[in-house]
Coordinates of C-alpha atoms in Angstrom, one line a residue:
M299 CA 118.6 85.4 34.9
A300 CA 121.0 87.8 34.2
A301 CA 119.9 90.0 36.9
L302 CA 119.3 88.0 39.3
K303 CA 122.8 86.1 39.2
G304 CA 124.5 89.7 39.3
L305 CA 121.5 91.0 42.3
L306 CA 123.8 88.3 43.9
K307 CA 126.5 88.8 43.2
K308 CA 126.7 92.6 44.0
S309 CA 123.7 91.5 47.7
L310 CA 125.1 88.2 48.4
G311 CA 127.9 88.2 47.6
E312 CA 129.7 88.3 51.0
M313 CA 127.2 85.6 52.5
D314 CA 129.7 82.4 53.2
F315 CA 127.4 78.8 53.0
N316 CA 130.6 76.7 54.7
A317 CA 131.7 75.0 57.9
G318 CA 132.1 78.1 60.3
G319 CA 133.0 80.1 57.8
G320 CA 131.5 84.4 56.5
L321 CA 128.4 85.8 57.8
I322 CA 126.0 82.5 58.9
N323 CA 126.6 79.3 60.2
W324 CA 125.8 77.0 57.8
F325 CA 127.0 73.1 59.6
P326 CA 125.9 73.5 63.4
G327 CA 127.9 70.9 65.6
H328 CA 125.4 68.5 65.5
M329 CA 125.4 67.9 62.1
A330 CA 128.9 66.9 61.2
A331 CA 127.7 64.5 64.1
A332 CA 125.5 63.2 62.8
T333 CA 126.8 62.6 58.8
R334 CA 128.3 60.2 60.1
A335 CA 126.4 57.7 62.0
I336 CA 123.8 57.7 58.9
R337 CA 126.6 56.9 57.0
N338 CA 128.0 53.8 59.4
R339 CA 124.0 53.1 59.6
L340 CA 123.9 53.1 55.9
K341 CA 125.7 50.3 55.3
L342 CA 122.3 48.1 57.0
A343 CA 119.7 49.2 55.6
D344 CA 118.4 47.5 52.5
L345 CA 116.7 50.6 51.3
V346 CA 116.4 54.0 52.3
I347 CA 113.9 57.0 51.5
E348 CA 115.9 60.1 50.5
V349 CA 113.3 62.7 50.6
R350 CA 113.4 65.4 49.1
D351 CA 111.4 69.1 49.0
A352 CA 109.0 69.1 46.2
R353 CA 110.1 72.3 44.7
I354 CA 113.8 72.1 45.5
P355 CA 114.3 68.0 43.7
I356 CA 117.9 69.1 43.3
S357 CA 118.9 71.8 45.6
S358 CA 117.6 70.1 48.8
I359 CA 119.9 67.0 47.2
N360 CA 122.9 66.1 50.4
S361 CA 125.9 65.6 47.7
D362 CA 127.7 64.0 51.0
L363 CA 125.7 61.5 50.8
Q364 CA 125.0 60.6 47.1
S365 CA 127.7 58.2 46.9
H366 CA 126.5 55.9 50.0
L367 CA 123.1 55.8 48.6
S368 CA 124.5 54.9 44.7
S369 CA 124.7 51.3 46.1
K370 CA 121.2 51.1 48.2
R371 CA 118.1 50.5 47.4
R372 CA 116.5 53.9 47.1
V373 CA 113.1 56.0 46.4
I374 CA 113.2 59.3 46.1
A375 CA 110.5 61.3 47.6
L376 CA 109.8 64.0 46.4
N377 CA 107.7 65.9 49.3
K378 CA 105.7 68.9 49.6
K379 CA 103.9 67.9 45.9
D380 CA 100.6 70.1 47.5
L381 CA 103.0 73.0 47.0
A382 CA 105.0 72.7 43.8
N383 CA 103.8 73.2 40.0
P384 CA 101.7 70.2 39.6
N385 CA 102.9 71.0 36.0
I386 CA 104.9 71.0 36.0
M387 CA 105.6 68.1 38.7
H388 CA 105.9 65.6 35.9
K389 CA 108.4 66.6 34.1
W390 CA 110.6 66.1 37.5
V391 CA 109.5 62.4 37.2
N392 CA 109.9 61.3 34.1
Y393 CA 113.6 63.5 34.7
F394 CA 114.1 61.1 37.7
E395 CA 113.4 57.5 35.6
T396 CA 115.2 58.2 33.2
C397 CA 118.4 58.6 36.0
K398 CA 117.2 55.4 36.2
Q399 CA 116.0 56.9 40.2
D400 CA 112.8 55.7 41.3
C401 CA 110.7 58.5 42.6
I402 CA 107.3 59.9 43.9
P403 CA 106.5 62.4 44.3
I404 CA 104.6 62.9 47.7
N405 CA 102.5 65.0 50.4
A406 CA 103.4 63.1 54.0
H407 CA 99.8 64.5 56.2
S408 CA 98.0 62.1 53.0
K409 CA 97.3 58.7 54.4
S410 CA 97.0 57.8 50.5
S411 CA 99.7 59.9 49.1
V412 CA 102.0 58.8 51.9
T413 CA 100.3 54.6 50.8
K414 CA 101.2 54.5 47.3
L415 CA 105.3 55.1 48.8
L416 CA 104.5 52.2 50.6
E417 CA 103.4 50.5 48.0
L418 CA 106.8 51.4 46.1
V419 CA 108.8 50.9 49.0
E420 CA 107.4 46.8 49.5
F421 CA 107.9 46.4 45.6
K422 CA 111.6 47.0 45.9
L423 CA 112.2 45.5 48.6
K424 CA 110.5 42.1 47.7
E425 CA 113.1 40.0 46.8
V426 CA 114.8 41.2 50.4
I427 CA 111.8 39.7 51.8
L428 CA 111.9 36.8 51.2
K429 CA 115.4 36.1 52.9
E430 CA 115.5 38.3 56.2
P431 CA 113.7 38.0 59.3
T432 CA 114.6 41.9 59.6
L433 CA 114.2 45.0 57.8
L434 CA 116.0 48.3 58.2
V435 CA 114.4 51.1 56.3
M436 CA 116.4 54.6 56.3
V437 CA 114.6 57.8 55.8
V438 CA 116.9 60.9 55.7
G439 CA 117.5 64.1 54.0
V440 CA 118.1 67.6 54.2
P441 CA 115.9 69.7 57.4
N442 CA 112.8 70.5 57.4
V443 CA 112.0 68.7 54.4
G444 CA 109.1 66.9 55.9
K445 CA 111.4 63.0 57.1
S446 CA 109.3 63.1 60.3
C447 CA 105.8 63.4 59.2
L448 CA 106.0 60.9 56.6
I449 CA 107.4 58.8 59.1
N450 CA 104.5 59.7 61.8
S451 CA 101.7 58.5 58.6
I452 CA 103.8 55.6 58.5
H453 CA 103.3 55.2 61.8
Q454 CA 99.5 55.7 61.4
I455 CA 99.6 52.9 58.4
A456 CA 100.6 50.7 60.1
Q457 CA 98.5 50.7 63.2
S458 CA 95.7 50.5 61.5
R459 CA 97.7 47.3 59.9
F460 CA 98.2 45.8 63.1
P461 CA 95.7 47.0 66.1
G462 CA 95.8 46.2 69.5
K463 CA 100.4 46.5 69.6
E464 CA 101.4 48.0 71.0
K465 CA 101.6 51.6 70.4
M466 CA 104.7 53.3 68.5
K467 CA 106.1 55.8 69.6
R468 CA 105.8 58.8 67.3
A469 CA 108.0 60.9 65.9
T470 CA 109.3 64.7 67.2
V471 CA 107.3 67.1 63.9
G472 CA 108.0 70.8 63.9
P473 CA 108.1 74.2 61.6
L474 CA 112.0 74.1 62.5
P475 CA 114.6 73.4 60.9
G476 CA 117.2 71.1 63.8
V477 CA 113.7 69.1 65.2
T478 CA 115.1 66.0 64.8
Q479 CA 118.4 65.9 66.6
D480 CA 119.7 61.9 67.2
I481 CA 118.6 59.1 65.4
A482 CA 115.6 57.1 66.3
G483 CA 114.0 53.7 65.5
F484 CA 110.0 52.9 64.5
K485 CA 109.0 49.4 63.9
I486 CA 106.1 49.7 61.2
A487 CA 105.4 46.3 60.4
N488 CA 105.5 41.9 61.3
K489 CA 106.8 39.4 59.1
P490 CA 108.6 40.4 58.4
S491 CA 109.8 42.4 60.8
I492 CA 110.9 46.0 59.0
Y493 CA 111.9 49.2 60.7
V494 CA 112.7 52.4 60.4
L495 CA 114.7 54.8 61.0
D496 CA 114.6 58.6 61.1
T497 CA 117.2 60.6 61.0
P498 CA 118.3 64.2 61.7
G499 CA 118.3 66.5 58.4
V500 CA 121.6 67.1 57.6
L501 CA 123.2 69.4 54.6
V502 CA 126.7 69.3 53.0
P503 CA 129.4 71.8 55.1
S504 CA 129.8 74.0 52.2
I505 CA 127.8 75.2 49.4
S506 CA 129.4 76.5 46.5
D507 CA 126.7 77.7 44.7
I508 CA 124.7 80.9 46.7
E509 CA 122.4 80.5 44.6
T510 CA 121.8 77.1 46.2
G511 CA 122.3 78.2 49.7
L512 CA 119.0 81.2 49.2
K513 CA 116.8 78.1 47.5
L514 CA 117.0 76.1 50.8
A515 CA 116.5 79.8 52.9
L516 CA 113.4 79.8 51.2
A517 CA 112.6 76.2 51.9
G518 CA 112.8 76.9 55.4
S519 CA 116.0 74.0 55.9
V520 CA 117.8 76.7 57.2
K521 CA 116.3 79.0 60.2
D522 CA 115.4 82.3 58.7
S523 CA 117.6 84.2 61.5
V524 CA 120.8 82.2 60.4
V525 CA 119.9 84.8 56.3
G526 CA 118.2 86.7 57.4
E527 CA 114.1 86.9 56.3
E528 CA 114.8 90.5 54.2
R529 CA 117.1 88.8 51.3
I530 CA 115.5 85.6 51.4
A531 CA 112.4 87.7 50.7
Q532 CA 114.8 89.5 48.2
Y533 CA 115.3 86.3 46.2
L534 CA 112.3 85.4 45.9
L535 CA 110.6 89.0 44.2
A536 CA 113.3 88.2 42.0
V537 CA 112.8 84.9 41.4
L538 CA 108.9 86.3 40.8
D539 CA 109.4 88.7 39.3
T540 CA 112.3 86.8 36.0
R541 CA 109.4 84.7 35.9
G542 CA 107.3 87.4 35.4
T543 CA 104.8 85.3 38.0
P544 CA 102.7 88.3 39.6
L545 CA 101.5 89.3 36.2
H546 CA 100.4 85.7 35.9
W547 CA 98.0 86.6 38.5
K548 CA 96.4 88.4 36.7
H549 CA 92.9 86.7 36.4
L550 CA 93.3 85.4 39.4
L551 CA 92.0 88.8 41.2
N552 CA 89.8 89.0 39.0
N553 CA 87.7 85.3 39.9
R554 CA 88.5 86.0 43.6
R555 CA 86.6 90.1 43.0
I556 CA 83.6 88.0 41.5
D557 CA 83.6 85.7 43.6
G558 CA 82.9 88.2 46.8
I559 CA 86.9 88.9 48.2
A560 CA 87.2 91.9 46.4
Y561 CA 91.2 94.0 47.6
D562 CA 90.7 96.7 49.8
E563 CA 93.2 98.5 50.3
E564 CA 92.3 100.6 52.7
N565 CA 89.9 99.5 55.3
K566 CA 92.5 95.8 55.8
R567 CA 94.1 94.9 58.7
Y568 CA 96.3 91.9 58.2
N569 CA 97.3 89.8 61.2
L570 CA 99.6 86.8 59.2
K571 CA 99.8 84.7 62.9
N572 CA 96.5 83.4 61.9
L573 CA 98.1 81.7 59.3
K574 CA 100.9 79.0 61.4
Q575 CA 99.4 75.9 61.9
R576 CA 95.9 75.3 64.5
R577 CA 95.2 71.5 65.6
S578 CA 91.5 72.6 64.9
P579 CA 90.1 73.2 61.3
P580 CA 89.7 77.2 60.1
N581 CA 86.0 78.3 60.1
R582 CA 85.1 80.1 56.4
S583 CA 85.2 83.5 57.9
D584 CA 89.1 82.6 59.1
L585 CA 89.4 81.4 54.9
V586 CA 87.9 84.6 53.3
Y587 CA 90.0 86.0 56.3
V588 CA 93.3 84.7 54.2
E589 CA 92.6 84.9 50.9
D590 CA 92.6 89.3 51.5
I591 CA 95.1 89.0 52.5
V592 CA 95.9 87.3 49.9
V593 CA 94.7 89.3 47.7
G594 CA 96.7 92.2 48.4
V595 CA 99.6 90.2 48.2
Q596 CA 99.1 89.1 44.7
H597 CA 97.6 93.0 43.5
A598 CA 100.6 95.2 45.1
L599 CA 103.4 92.6 43.5
Y600 CA 101.3 92.0 40.1
S601 CA 100.2 95.4 40.0
T602 CA 104.3 96.8 40.7
L603 CA 105.0 94.9 38.1
A604 CA 102.2 95.5 35.7
E605 CA 103.6 99.9 35.6
F606 CA 106.8 98.7 35.6
N607 CA 109.0 100.5 32.7
G608 CA 112.5 98.6 32.9
N609 CA 114.0 96.0 32.3
V610 CA 113.6 92.6 34.6
E611 CA 117.2 91.7 32.6
D612 CA 118.9 94.4 33.6
E613 CA 120.5 94.5 37.1
G614 CA 120.0 98.0 38.8
D615 CA 116.9 97.7 37.0
L616 CA 115.8 94.9 38.6
E617 CA 117.1 95.8 42.8
N618 CA 115.2 99.3 42.0
L619 CA 111.7 97.5 41.2
I620 CA 112.4 95.3 44.2
D621 CA 112.6 98.3 46.0
E622 CA 109.1 99.3 44.7
Q623 CA 108.0 96.7 46.2
F624 CA 108.8 96.7 49.5
G625 CA 107.0 99.3 49.5
A626 CA 104.3 98.3 47.7
L627 CA 104.1 94.6 50.5
Q628 CA 104.1 97.3 53.4
K629 CA 101.1 98.9 52.6
A630 CA 99.4 96.3 51.4
L631 CA 99.9 94.9 54.6
K632 CA 99.0 97.9 57.1
I633 CA 102.3 97.4 58.3
P634 CA 102.9 101.3 59.5
H635 CA 105.3 103.4 57.7
K636 CA 106.7 104.6 61.0
A637 CA 108.3 101.0 62.0
S638 CA 111.6 101.0 62.0
E639 CA 111.9 97.5 61.2
A640 CA 109.2 97.7 58.2
R641 CA 111.2 95.8 56.2
L642 CA 111.5 93.0 58.1
M643 CA 108.5 92.8 58.5
V644 CA 106.8 93.1 55.4
S645 CA 109.8 90.1 55.4
K646 CA 109.2 87.1 57.0
K647 CA 105.2 88.0 56.8
F648 CA 106.2 87.8 52.9
L649 CA 107.8 84.3 53.5
T650 CA 104.8 83.1 55.2
L651 CA 101.9 83.3 51.9
F652 CA 104.9 82.1 49.9
R653 CA 105.4 78.6 52.6
A654 CA 102.5 78.3 53.5
G655 CA 101.7 78.1 49.5
K656 CA 99.2 80.7 49.5
L657 CA 101.3 82.1 46.0
G658 CA 100.2 79.4 44.9
P659 CA 102.2 75.6 42.9
F660 CA 105.9 76.4 43.0
I661 CA 109.0 74.7 42.3
L662 CA 112.1 76.9 42.1
D663 CA 114.7 74.4 40.4
D664 CA 114.5 73.8 36.8
V665 CA 114.9 71.1 35.3
P666 CA 118.7 70.5 34.2
I667 CA 119.5 68.7 31.4
A668 CA 122.6 66.5 32.2
N669 CA 122.4 63.9 35.1
P670 CA 123.1 64.5 38.8
V671 CA 123.2 61.6 40.5

């Protein structure tokens, strides 16, 4: 990973992940006010659901809140488990258990998954339920980890449990960080009355490790425009290459050809706007269309890495490989060679594929040995 570290320092080292510092506004003003409000309300919470991104279980920690959470009943919900590598997910669960932390991987869009989380929450509150008529559960986490989506799923479950009750307000959900700007309470149960507080996603004012900041950016915890799509895409390519991930796609590419979905470099025209969330389920032609896009991108990255004669552990070689891959992706995605912003267009579409889970399940954080909690 020395080459990756060197590349980050060379190409990205001028970035400063501090409040109002460097080239980016990492800590907007509303986050400071939100952090103070969360700290005040944490004193009243009977239990905290700390939502983290399953792909970055450590990088998505808000370290400023950890001292306040350490004395509270807490459940760590690793959301977006469908986008994380299941072969590693169990290692993270075991890791948090050794840290004496309750941890459960979830998919906030899945009723069964959220139900399991609620069962764990109710178990953790069992003693308090016998003593208190009203309980407060807070949901906290960095931006865009799925807090509001989780609360909406909890609402749906609560409505099915208590039919005929007053219709409950839904939390606002959006694909961009910073959608939830205020703290709002939602009643989800009676006898005892249980309220869930959704909170704005807040980051720490300063992040000294640039790679941690880039992981958060790649997962969508800050707007792409804040860091720059090209920088984020360059980082993702560096991670994929140093791990040799594209080489593992060979059997997938072969299987797709057998299934009748072949890569046709000359005739495919792609528009990744079709990958954005849609209200109606995609039809069969849509699925095949998206699969064609994935095959083209994976083929481009596999071919460039397989034919690469350099050393991915060498900073200069890795940089040259990434430049070559940008060119291959531009060709695979049929982006005009004369386009003045071709590299930016490639970056945006490449990141869209990754965030939609189309390049396969992935975990960016390495399972740590030391206890960070």
